Amino acid sequence: MSLFITFEGIEGCGKTTQIRLLAESLRARGLQVLATREPGGCPIADAIRSILLDSANSRMAPRTELLLYAAARAQHVFEVISPALTEGKAVLCDRFTDATVAYQGYGRRLDRELIAQLNRLAAEDVVPDLTLLLDFPPEEGLRRACLRNESLPEFNEDRFEQESLDFHRRVRAGYLEAAAREERFRIIDARGTVAEVAARVEMTVAEFLLQKERA
Ligand code: TMP
């Protein structure tokens, strides 16, 4: 039984840690798990990721950015996600199509119908079974993301962390609107300790798996 779970949220919401913890707990239940991320997840998409996040590329046009995210996703779905789902694995992905809706659609204000078309093209119609939106206040998320980057040996705040608070508020609003529209979303309060958030994630996934088994 394949399973595709995506994690979404603004910068600093704690997705990466929560994916690692959920992967461990699903493995302990005997599932074969693949944890991956976007942009990235395979060499071609990782190369596109470095172009996208390089703060030296401040002149990148919003449409260039949109097409690069789509290109990275097309390769990632083709090379990693689709084959893993075909093999019956549980795929956990740090960001997917909803990130493009939230960041390029609501953050950059690009045409949302065009984004929906590009998402379908890039994702080969692969749609998550479950999307966990880790909801977190943008002010705190940005502060966390900056602290994390400052602690890296080569401090280089990425292009999105340089965006204004207003941009990140629009991104959060975009995610919340998508969550209200699409049934596959669950909103998780990402405030509190890592263990508290992990317990919320685990409970939500357990409920979903139970529903899926009964269906
Ligand atoms: P990360 O911080 O989760 O590694 O994601 C990298 C950045 O890329 C983050 O600022 C969000 C941004 N992003 C988009 O703008 N559009 C997308 O489609 C994806 C997948 C990420």
Coordinates of N, CA and C and ligand atoms in Angstrom, one line a residue:
M1 N 0.8 -1.2 0.0 CA 0.0 0.0 0.0 C 0.9 1.3 0.0
S2 N 0.8 2.0 -1.1 CA 1.7 3.2 -1.1 C 1.0 4.3 -0.4
L3 N 1.8 5.3 0.1 CA 1.3 6.4 0.9 C 2.1 7.6 0.5
F4 N 1.5 8.7 0.2 CA 2.2 9.9 -0.1 C 1.8 11.1 0.9
I5 N 2.7 11.4 1.8 CA 2.4 12.5 2.7 C 3.3 13.7 2.5
T6 N 2.7 14.9 2.4 CA 3.6 16.1 2.2 C 3.5 16.9 3.5
F7 N 4.6 17.6 3.7 CA 4.6 18.6 4.8 C 4.8 20.0 4.3
E8 N 4.0 20.9 4.8 CA 4.1 22.3 4.3 C 4.1 23.2 5.5
G9 N 4.5 24.5 5.2 CA 4.5 25.5 6.2 C 5.6 26.6 5.9
I10 N 5.5 27.7 6.6 CA 6.4 28.8 6.3 C 7.8 28.4 6.9
E11 N 8.8 29.3 6.6 CA 10.2 29.1 7.1 C 10.2 28.9 8.6
G12 N 11.0 28.0 9.0 CA 11.2 27.9 10.5 C 10.1 27.2 11.2
C13 N 9.1 26.5 10.5 CA 8.0 25.9 11.2 C 8.3 24.6 11.8
G14 N 9.5 24.0 11.5 CA 10.0 22.8 12.1 C 9.7 21.5 11.2
K15 N 9.4 21.7 9.9 CA 9.0 20.5 9.1 C 10.1 19.5 9.1
T16 N 11.3 19.9 8.9 CA 12.4 18.9 8.7 C 12.6 18.0 9.8
T17 N 12.5 18.5 11.1 CA 12.6 17.7 12.3 C 11.4 16.8 12.3
Q18 N 10.2 17.3 12.1 CA 9.0 16.5 12.2 C 9.0 15.3 11.2
I19 N 9.5 15.6 10.0 CA 9.6 14.5 8.9 C 10.5 13.4 9.4
R20 N 11.6 13.8 10.0 CA 12.6 12.8 10.5 C 11.9 11.9 11.5
L21 N 11.2 12.6 12.5 CA 10.6 11.8 13.6 C 9.4 10.9 13.0
L22 N 8.6 11.4 12.1 CA 7.6 10.6 11.6 C 8.1 9.4 10.8
A23 N 9.2 9.7 10.0 CA 9.8 8.6 9.3 C 10.3 7.5 10.2
E24 N 10.9 7.9 11.3 CA 11.3 6.9 12.3 C 10.1 6.1 12.8
S25 N 9.0 6.8 13.2 CA 7.9 6.1 13.8 C 7.2 5.2 12.7
L26 N 7.1 5.6 11.5 CA 6.5 4.7 10.5 C 7.4 3.5 10.2
R27 N 8.7 3.7 10.2 CA 9.6 2.5 10.0 C 9.4 1.5 11.1
A28 N 9.3 2.1 12.4 CA 9.1 1.2 13.5 C 7.8 0.4 13.4
R29 N 6.8 0.9 12.6 CA 5.6 0.2 12.4 C 5.7 -0.8 11.2
G30 N 6.9 -0.8 10.6 CA 7.2 -1.8 9.6 C 7.0 -1.3 8.1
L31 N 6.7 0.0 8.0 CA 6.5 0.6 6.7 C 7.9 0.9 6.0
Q32 N 8.0 0.7 4.7 CA 9.2 1.1 4.0 C 9.0 2.6 3.7
V33 N 9.9 3.4 4.2 CA 9.7 4.9 4.1 C 10.8 5.5 3.3
L34 N 10.4 6.5 2.4 CA 11.4 7.3 1.7 C 11.1 8.8 2.1
A35 N 12.1 9.4 2.8 CA 11.9 10.8 3.1 C 12.7 11.7 2.1
T36 N 12.0 12.7 1.5 CA 12.7 13.5 0.5 C 12.2 14.9 0.6
R37 N 12.7 15.8 -0.2 CA 12.3 17.2 -0.1 C 12.3 17.9 -1.4
E38 N 11.6 19.1 -1.4 CA 11.6 19.9 -2.6 C 11.9 21.3 -2.2
P39 N 12.6 22.1 -3.1 CA 13.2 21.6 -4.3 C 14.4 20.7 -4.0
G40 N 14.5 19.7 -4.8 CA 15.7 18.8 -4.5 C 15.2 17.3 -4.6
G41 N 16.0 16.5 -3.9 CA 15.6 15.1 -3.8 C 16.3 14.2 -4.8
C42 N 17.0 14.7 -5.8 CA 17.8 14.0 -6.7 C 18.8 14.9 -7.3
P43 N 19.9 14.4 -8.0 CA 21.0 15.4 -8.3 C 20.5 16.5 -9.2
I44 N 19.7 16.3 -10.3 CA 19.3 17.4 -11.2 C 18.5 18.4 -10.4
A45 N 17.5 18.0 -9.6 CA 16.7 18.9 -8.8 C 17.5 19.6 -7.7
D46 N 18.6 18.9 -7.2 CA 19.4 19.6 -6.2 C 20.2 20.7 -6.8
A47 N 20.6 20.5 -8.1 CA 21.4 21.5 -8.8 C 20.5 22.7 -9.0
I48 N 19.2 22.5 -9.4 CA 18.2 23.6 -9.5 C 18.0 24.3 -8.2
R49 N 18.0 23.5 -7.1 CA 17.8 24.1 -5.8 C 18.9 25.1 -5.5
S50 N 20.1 24.8 -5.8 CA 21.2 25.8 -5.4 C 21.0 27.1 -6.2
I51 N 20.5 27.0 -7.5 CA 20.3 28.2 -8.2 C 19.1 29.0 -7.5
L52 N 18.1 28.3 -7.2 CA 16.9 29.0 -6.6 C 17.2 29.7 -5.3
L53 N 18.0 29.0 -4.5 CA 18.2 29.6 -3.1 C 19.4 30.5 -2.9
D54 N 20.2 30.6 -4.0 CA 21.4 31.4 -3.9 C 21.1 32.9 -3.8
S55 N 21.5 33.5 -2.7 CA 21.2 34.9 -2.5 C 21.8 35.8 -3.5
A56 N 22.8 35.3 -4.2 CA 23.4 36.1 -5.3 C 22.5 36.2 -6.5
N57 N 21.4 35.4 -6.5 CA 20.5 35.5 -7.7 C 19.3 36.4 -7.4
S58 N 19.6 37.5 -6.8 CA 18.5 38.4 -6.4 C 17.7 39.0 -7.6
R59 N 18.3 38.9 -8.8 CA 17.6 39.4 -10.0 C 16.7 38.4 -10.7
M60 N 16.6 37.2 -10.0 CA 15.7 36.2 -10.7 C 14.3 36.7 -10.9
A61 N 13.8 36.6 -12.1 CA 12.4 37.0 -12.4 C 11.4 36.0 -11.7
P62 N 10.3 36.5 -11.2 CA 9.3 35.5 -10.6 C 8.9 34.4 -11.5
R63 N 8.8 34.6 -12.8 CA 8.5 33.5 -13.8 C 9.6 32.5 -13.9
T64 N 10.8 33.0 -13.9 CA 12.0 32.1 -14.0 C 11.9 31.2 -12.7
E65 N 11.7 31.8 -11.6 CA 11.6 31.1 -10.3 C 10.5 30.0 -10.4
L66 N 9.3 30.4 -10.9 CA 8.2 29.4 -11.0 C 8.6 28.2 -11.9
L67 N 9.2 28.5 -13.1 CA 9.6 27.5 -14.0 C 10.7 26.6 -13.4
L68 N 11.6 27.2 -12.7 CA 12.6 26.3 -12.1 C 12.1 25.4 -11.0
Y69 N 11.1 25.9 -10.2 CA 10.5 25.0 -9.2 C 9.7 23.9 -9.9
A70 N 9.1 24.2 -11.0 CA 8.3 23.2 -11.8 C 9.3 22.2 -12.4
A71 N 10.4 22.7 -12.9 CA 11.4 21.8 -13.5 C 12.0 20.8 -12.5
A72 N 12.3 21.4 -11.3 CA 12.9 20.5 -10.3 C 11.9 19.4 -9.9
R73 N 10.6 19.9 -9.8 CA 9.5 18.9 -9.4 C 9.4 17.8 -10.4
A74 N 9.4 18.2 -11.7 CA 9.2 17.2 -12.8 C 10.2 16.1 -12.7
Q75 N 11.5 16.5 -12.4 CA 12.5 15.5 -12.3 C 12.4 14.6 -11.1
H76 N 12.0 15.3 -10.0 CA 11.9 14.6 -8.7 C 10.8 13.6 -8.7
V77 N 9.6 14.0 -9.3 CA 8.5 13.0 -9.4 C 8.9 11.9 -10.3
F78 N 9.5 12.2 -11.5 CA 9.9 11.2 -12.5 C 10.9 10.2 -11.9
E79 N 11.9 10.7 -11.2 CA 13.1 9.9 -10.8 C 12.9 9.3 -9.4
V80 N 12.1 9.9 -8.5 CA 12.1 9.5 -7.2 C 10.7 9.1 -6.7
I81 N 9.8 10.1 -6.7 CA 8.5 9.9 -6.1 C 7.6 8.8 -6.7
S82 N 7.4 8.9 -8.1 CA 6.6 8.0 -8.7 C 7.1 6.5 -8.6
P83 N 8.4 6.3 -8.8 CA 8.9 4.9 -8.7 C 8.7 4.4 -7.2
A84 N 9.0 5.3 -6.2 CA 8.8 4.8 -4.8 C 7.3 4.4 -4.5
L85 N 6.4 5.2 -5.1 CA 5.0 4.9 -4.8 C 4.6 3.6 -5.6
T86 N 5.1 3.5 -6.7 CA 4.9 2.2 -7.5 C 5.4 1.0 -6.7
E87 N 6.5 1.2 -6.0 CA 7.0 0.1 -5.2 C 6.3 -0.1 -3.9
G88 N 5.3 0.7 -3.6 CA 4.4 0.6 -2.4 C 5.0 1.2 -1.2
K89 N 6.0 2.2 -1.4 CA 6.6 2.8 -0.2 C 5.7 3.9 0.3
A90 N 6.0 4.3 1.6 CA 5.5 5.5 2.1 C 6.4 6.7 1.8
V91 N 6.0 7.6 1.1 CA 6.9 8.7 0.7 C 6.5 10.0 1.5
L92 N 7.5 10.5 2.3 CA 7.3 11.7 3.0 C 8.0 12.8 2.3
C93 N 7.4 13.9 1.9 CA 8.0 14.9 1.2 C 7.9 16.3 1.8
D94 N 9.1 16.9 2.0 CA 9.2 18.2 2.7 C 8.9 19.2 1.5
R95 N 7.7 19.7 1.5 CA 7.1 20.6 0.5 C 6.8 19.9 -0.8
F96 N 5.7 20.3 -1.5 CA 5.4 19.8 -2.8 C 4.5 20.9 -3.5
T97 N 3.6 20.5 -4.4 CA 2.9 21.5 -5.2 C 2.2 22.6 -4.4
D98 N 1.8 22.4 -3.2 CA 1.1 23.4 -2.4 C 2.1 24.6 -2.1
A99 N 3.4 24.3 -2.0 CA 4.4 25.3 -1.7 C 4.4 26.3 -2.9
T100 N 4.2 25.8 -4.1 CA 4.2 26.7 -5.3 C 3.0 27.6 -5.3
V101 N 1.9 27.0 -4.9 CA 0.6 27.8 -4.8 C 0.9 28.9 -3.7
A102 N 1.4 28.5 -2.5 CA 1.6 29.5 -1.4 C 2.6 30.5 -1.7
Y103 N 3.8 30.1 -2.2 CA 5.0 31.0 -2.3 C 4.9 31.8 -3.6
Q104 N 4.7 31.1 -4.8 CA 4.6 31.8 -6.0 C 3.2 32.5 -6.3
G105 N 2.2 31.7 -5.9 CA 0.8 32.3 -6.1 C 0.5 33.4 -5.1
Y106 N 0.6 33.1 -3.8 CA 0.2 34.2 -2.9 C 1.4 35.1 -2.5
G107 N 2.6 34.5 -2.4 CA 3.7 35.3 -2.0 C 4.1 36.3 -3.2
R108 N 4.3 35.7 -4.3 CA 4.8 36.5 -5.5 C 3.6 37.0 -6.3
R109 N 2.4 36.6 -6.0 CA 1.2 37.0 -6.7 C 1.2 36.6 -8.2
L110 N 1.7 35.5 -8.6 CA 1.7 35.0 -9.9 C 0.3 34.3 -10.2
D111 N -0.1 34.2 -11.4 CA -1.4 33.7 -11.8 C -1.6 32.3 -11.2
R112 N -2.7 32.1 -10.5 CA -2.8 30.8 -9.8 C -3.3 29.7 -10.7
E113 N -4.0 30.1 -11.8 CA -4.5 29.1 -12.7 C -3.3 28.5 -13.5
L114 N -2.4 29.4 -13.8 CA -1.1 29.0 -14.5 C -0.3 28.1 -13.6
I115 N -0.3 28.4 -12.3 CA 0.4 27.6 -11.3 C -0.2 26.2 -11.2
A116 N -1.5 26.2 -11.2 CA -2.2 24.9 -11.1 C -1.9 24.0 -12.3
Q117 N -1.8 24.6 -13.5 CA -1.5 23.9 -14.7 C -0.1 23.3 -14.7
L118 N 0.9 24.2 -14.3 CA 2.3 23.8 -14.2 C 2.4 22.7 -13.1
N119 N 1.7 22.8 -12.0 CA 1.8 21.8 -11.0 C 1.3 20.4 -11.5
R120 N 0.3 20.5 -12.3 CA -0.2 19.2 -12.9 C 0.8 18.6 -13.8
L121 N 1.4 19.5 -14.6 CA 2.4 19.0 -15.6 C 3.6 18.4 -14.9
A122 N 4.1 19.1 -13.9 CA 5.3 18.7 -13.2 C 5.1 17.4 -12.4
A123 N 3.9 17.4 -11.7 CA 3.7 16.3 -10.8 C 3.1 15.0 -11.5
E124 N 2.9 15.1 -12.8 CA 2.3 13.9 -13.5 C 1.0 13.5 -12.9
D125 N 0.3 14.4 -12.4 CA -1.0 14.1 -11.7 C -0.8 13.3 -10.4
V126 N 0.4 13.3 -9.8 CA 0.6 12.7 -8.5 C 0.0 13.7 -7.5
V127 N -0.9 13.2 -6.6 CA -1.5 14.1 -5.6 C -1.2 13.5 -4.2
P128 N -0.8 14.3 -3.2 CA -0.6 13.7 -1.9 C -1.9 13.0 -1.4
D129 N -1.7 12.0 -0.6 CA -2.9 11.4 0.1 C -3.2 12.3 1.3
L130 N -2.2 12.8 1.9 CA -2.4 13.6 3.1 C -1.3 14.7 3.1
T131 N -1.8 16.0 3.5 CA -0.9 17.1 3.6 C -0.9 17.7 4.9
L132 N 0.2 17.7 5.6 CA 0.2 18.3 7.0 C 0.8 19.7 6.9
L133 N -0.1 20.6 7.2 CA 0.3 22.0 7.3 C 0.7 22.4 8.7
L134 N 2.1 22.6 8.9 CA 2.5 23.0 10.2 C 2.4 24.5 10.3
D135 N 1.3 24.9 11.0 CA 1.0 26.3 11.1 C 1.8 27.0 12.2
F136 N 2.5 28.1 11.8 CA 3.4 28.7 12.8 C 3.4 30.2 12.5
P137 N 3.5 31.1 13.6 CA 3.5 32.5 13.3 C 4.7 32.9 12.5
P138 N 4.5 33.7 11.4 CA 5.6 34.1 10.5 C 6.8 34.8 11.2
E139 N 6.4 35.7 12.2 CA 7.5 36.5 12.9 C 8.5 35.5 13.6
E140 N 7.9 34.5 14.3 CA 8.8 33.6 15.0 C 9.5 32.6 14.0
G141 N 8.8 32.2 13.0 CA 9.4 31.3 12.0 C 10.6 32.0 11.4
L142 N 10.5 33.2 11.0 CA 11.6 33.9 10.4 C 12.8 34.1 11.3
R143 N 12.5 34.4 12.6 CA 13.5 34.5 13.6 C 14.3 33.2 13.7
R144 N 13.5 32.1 13.8 CA 14.1 30.8 13.9 C 15.0 30.5 12.7
A145 N 14.5 30.7 11.5 CA 15.2 30.4 10.3 C 16.5 31.2 10.2
C146 N 16.5 32.5 10.7 CA 17.7 33.3 10.7 C 18.7 32.8 11.7
L147 N 18.3 32.4 12.9 CA 19.2 31.9 13.9 C 19.9 30.6 13.4
R148 N 19.1 29.8 12.7 CA 19.6 28.5 12.2 C 20.7 28.8 11.2
N149 N 20.4 29.8 10.3 CA 21.4 30.1 9.3 C 22.7 30.7 9.8
E150 N 22.5 31.6 10.8 CA 23.7 32.2 11.4 C 24.6 31.2 12.0
S151 N 24.1 30.1 12.4 CA 24.9 29.1 13.1 C 25.7 28.2 12.1
L152 N 25.4 28.4 10.8 CA 26.1 27.6 9.8 C 27.4 28.2 9.5
P153 N 28.4 27.3 9.1 CA 29.8 27.8 9.0 C 29.9 29.0 7.9
E154 N 29.2 28.8 6.8 CA 29.2 29.9 5.8 C 27.8 30.5 5.8
F155 N 27.7 31.6 6.6 CA 26.4 32.2 6.7 C 26.0 32.8 5.4
N156 N 24.8 32.4 4.9 CA 24.3 32.9 3.7 C 22.8 32.8 3.7
E157 N 22.2 33.9 4.2 CA 20.7 33.9 4.3 C 20.1 33.7 2.9
D158 N 19.2 32.7 2.8 CA 18.8 32.4 1.4 C 17.7 33.4 0.9
R159 N 17.4 33.4 -0.4 CA 16.6 34.4 -1.0 C 15.2 34.6 -0.4
F160 N 14.7 33.5 0.1 CA 13.3 33.6 0.7 C 13.4 34.1 2.1
E161 N 14.5 33.9 2.8 CA 14.5 34.4 4.2 C 14.8 35.9 4.2
Q162 N 15.2 36.4 3.0 CA 15.4 37.9 2.9 C 14.1 38.6 2.6
E163 N 13.1 37.8 2.2 CA 11.8 38.4 1.9 C 11.1 39.0 3.2
S164 N 10.2 40.0 2.9 CA 9.6 40.7 4.0 C 8.7 39.9 4.8
L165 N 8.4 40.4 6.0 CA 7.4 39.7 6.9 C 6.1 39.6 6.2
D166 N 5.7 40.7 5.5 CA 4.5 40.7 4.7 C 4.4 39.6 3.7
F167 N 5.5 39.3 3.0 CA 5.5 38.2 2.1 C 5.2 36.9 2.8
H168 N 5.8 36.7 3.9 CA 5.6 35.4 4.6 C 4.2 35.3 5.2
R169 N 3.6 36.5 5.5 CA 2.2 36.5 6.0 C 1.3 36.1 4.9
R170 N 1.6 36.5 3.7 CA 0.8 36.1 2.5 C 0.9 34.7 2.2
V171 N 2.1 34.1 2.4 CA 2.4 32.7 2.2 C 1.5 31.9 3.1
R172 N 1.5 32.3 4.4 CA 0.8 31.6 5.4 C -0.7 31.6 5.1
A173 N -1.2 32.8 4.7 CA -2.6 32.9 4.3 C -3.0 32.0 3.2
G174 N -2.0 31.9 2.2 CA -2.2 31.1 1.0 C -2.4 29.6 1.4
Y175 N -1.5 29.2 2.4 CA -1.6 27.8 2.9 C -2.9 27.6 3.6
L176 N -3.3 28.5 4.4 CA -4.6 28.3 5.1 C -5.8 28.3 4.2
E177 N -5.7 29.1 3.1 CA -6.8 29.0 2.1 C -6.9 27.7 1.4
A178 N -5.7 27.2 1.1 CA -5.6 25.9 0.4 C -6.1 24.8 1.3
A179 N -5.8 24.9 2.6 CA -6.2 23.9 3.6 C -7.7 23.9 3.7
A180 N -8.3 25.1 3.6 CA -9.8 25.2 3.7 C -10.5 24.6 2.5
R181 N -9.8 24.6 1.3 CA -10.3 24.1 0.1 C -10.2 22.6 -0.1
E182 N -9.1 22.1 0.3 CA -8.8 20.7 0.0 C -8.9 19.8 1.2
E183 N -9.6 18.7 1.0 CA -9.9 17.8 2.1 C -8.6 17.0 2.6
R184 N -7.6 16.9 1.7 CA -6.4 16.1 2.1 C -5.6 16.8 3.2
F185 N -5.9 18.1 3.5 CA -5.0 18.9 4.4 C -5.5 18.6 5.9
R186 N -4.5 18.6 6.7 CA -4.7 18.7 8.2 C -3.8 19.9 8.7
I187 N -4.4 20.7 9.5 CA -3.6 21.8 10.0 C -3.1 21.4 11.4
I188 N -1.8 21.5 11.6 CA -1.2 21.1 12.9 C -0.6 22.4 13.5
D189 N -0.9 22.6 14.7 CA -0.4 23.7 15.5 C 1.1 23.4 15.7
A190 N 2.0 24.2 15.1 CA 3.5 23.9 15.2 C 4.1 24.6 16.3
R191 N 3.3 25.3 17.2 CA 3.9 25.9 18.4 C 4.1 24.9 19.5
G192 N 5.1 25.1 20.4 CA 5.3 24.2 21.5 C 6.6 23.4 21.2
T193 N 6.9 22.4 22.1 CA 8.2 21.7 21.9 C 8.1 20.8 20.7
V194 N 9.3 20.3 20.3 CA 9.4 19.3 19.2 C 8.6 18.1 19.6
A195 N 8.6 17.6 20.8 CA 7.9 16.4 21.2 C 6.4 16.7 21.2
E196 N 5.9 17.8 21.6 CA 4.5 18.1 21.5 C 4.0 18.1 20.1
V197 N 4.8 18.8 19.2 CA 4.3 18.8 17.8 C 4.4 17.4 17.2
A198 N 5.4 16.6 17.6 CA 5.5 15.3 17.0 C 4.4 14.4 17.4
A199 N 3.9 14.6 18.7 CA 2.7 13.9 19.1 C 1.5 14.2 18.3
R200 N 1.3 15.5 18.0 CA 0.2 15.9 17.1 C 0.3 15.3 15.8
V201 N 1.5 15.3 15.2 CA 1.7 14.8 13.9 C 1.4 13.3 13.9
E202 N 1.9 12.6 14.9 CA 1.7 11.1 15.0 C 0.2 10.8 15.1
M203 N -0.5 11.5 15.9 CA -1.9 11.2 16.1 C -2.7 11.5 14.8
T204 N -2.4 12.6 14.1 CA -3.1 12.9 12.9 C -2.8 11.8 11.8
V205 N -1.6 11.3 11.7 CA -1.3 10.3 10.7 C -1.9 9.0 11.1
A206 N -1.9 8.7 12.4 CA -2.5 7.4 12.9 C -4.0 7.4 12.5
E207 N -4.7 8.5 12.8 CA -6.1 8.6 12.4 C -6.3 8.5 11.0
F208 N -5.5 9.1 10.2 CA -5.6 9.0 8.7 C -5.4 7.5 8.2
L209 N -4.5 6.9 8.8 CA -4.2 5.5 8.4 C -5.4 4.6 8.8
L210 N -5.9 4.8 9.9 CA -7.1 4.1 10.3 C -8.3 4.2 9.4
Q211 N -8.5 5.5 9.0 CA -9.6 5.8 8.0 C -9.3 5.1 6.7
K212 N -8.1 5.1 6.3 CA -7.7 4.5 5.0 C -7.9 3.0 5.0
E213 N -7.6 2.4 6.2 CA -7.8 1.0 6.3 C -9.3 0.6 6.2
R214 N -10.1 1.5 6.9 CA -11.5 1.2 6.9 C -12.2 1.4 5.6
A215 N -11.6 2.3 4.8 CA -12.3 2.7 3.5 C -12.3 1.5 2.5
Ligands
TMP1 P1 13.0 24.8 2.6 O1 13.2 26.0 3.4 O2 11.8 24.0 3.0 O3 14.2 24.0 2.3 O4 12.4 25.3 1.1 C1 13.2 26.1 0.3 C2 12.5 27.4 -0.1 O5 11.9 27.2 -1.3 C3 11.5 27.9 0.9 O6 11.8 29.2 1.1 C4 10.2 27.8 0.1 C5 10.6 27.8 -1.3 N1 9.7 27.1 -2.3 C6 9.0 27.9 -3.1 O7 9.0 29.1 -3.1 N2 8.2 27.2 -4.0 C7 8.1 25.8 -4.1 O8 7.4 25.3 -5.0 C8 8.9 25.1 -3.2 C9 8.9 23.6 -3.2 C10 9.7 25.8 -2.3

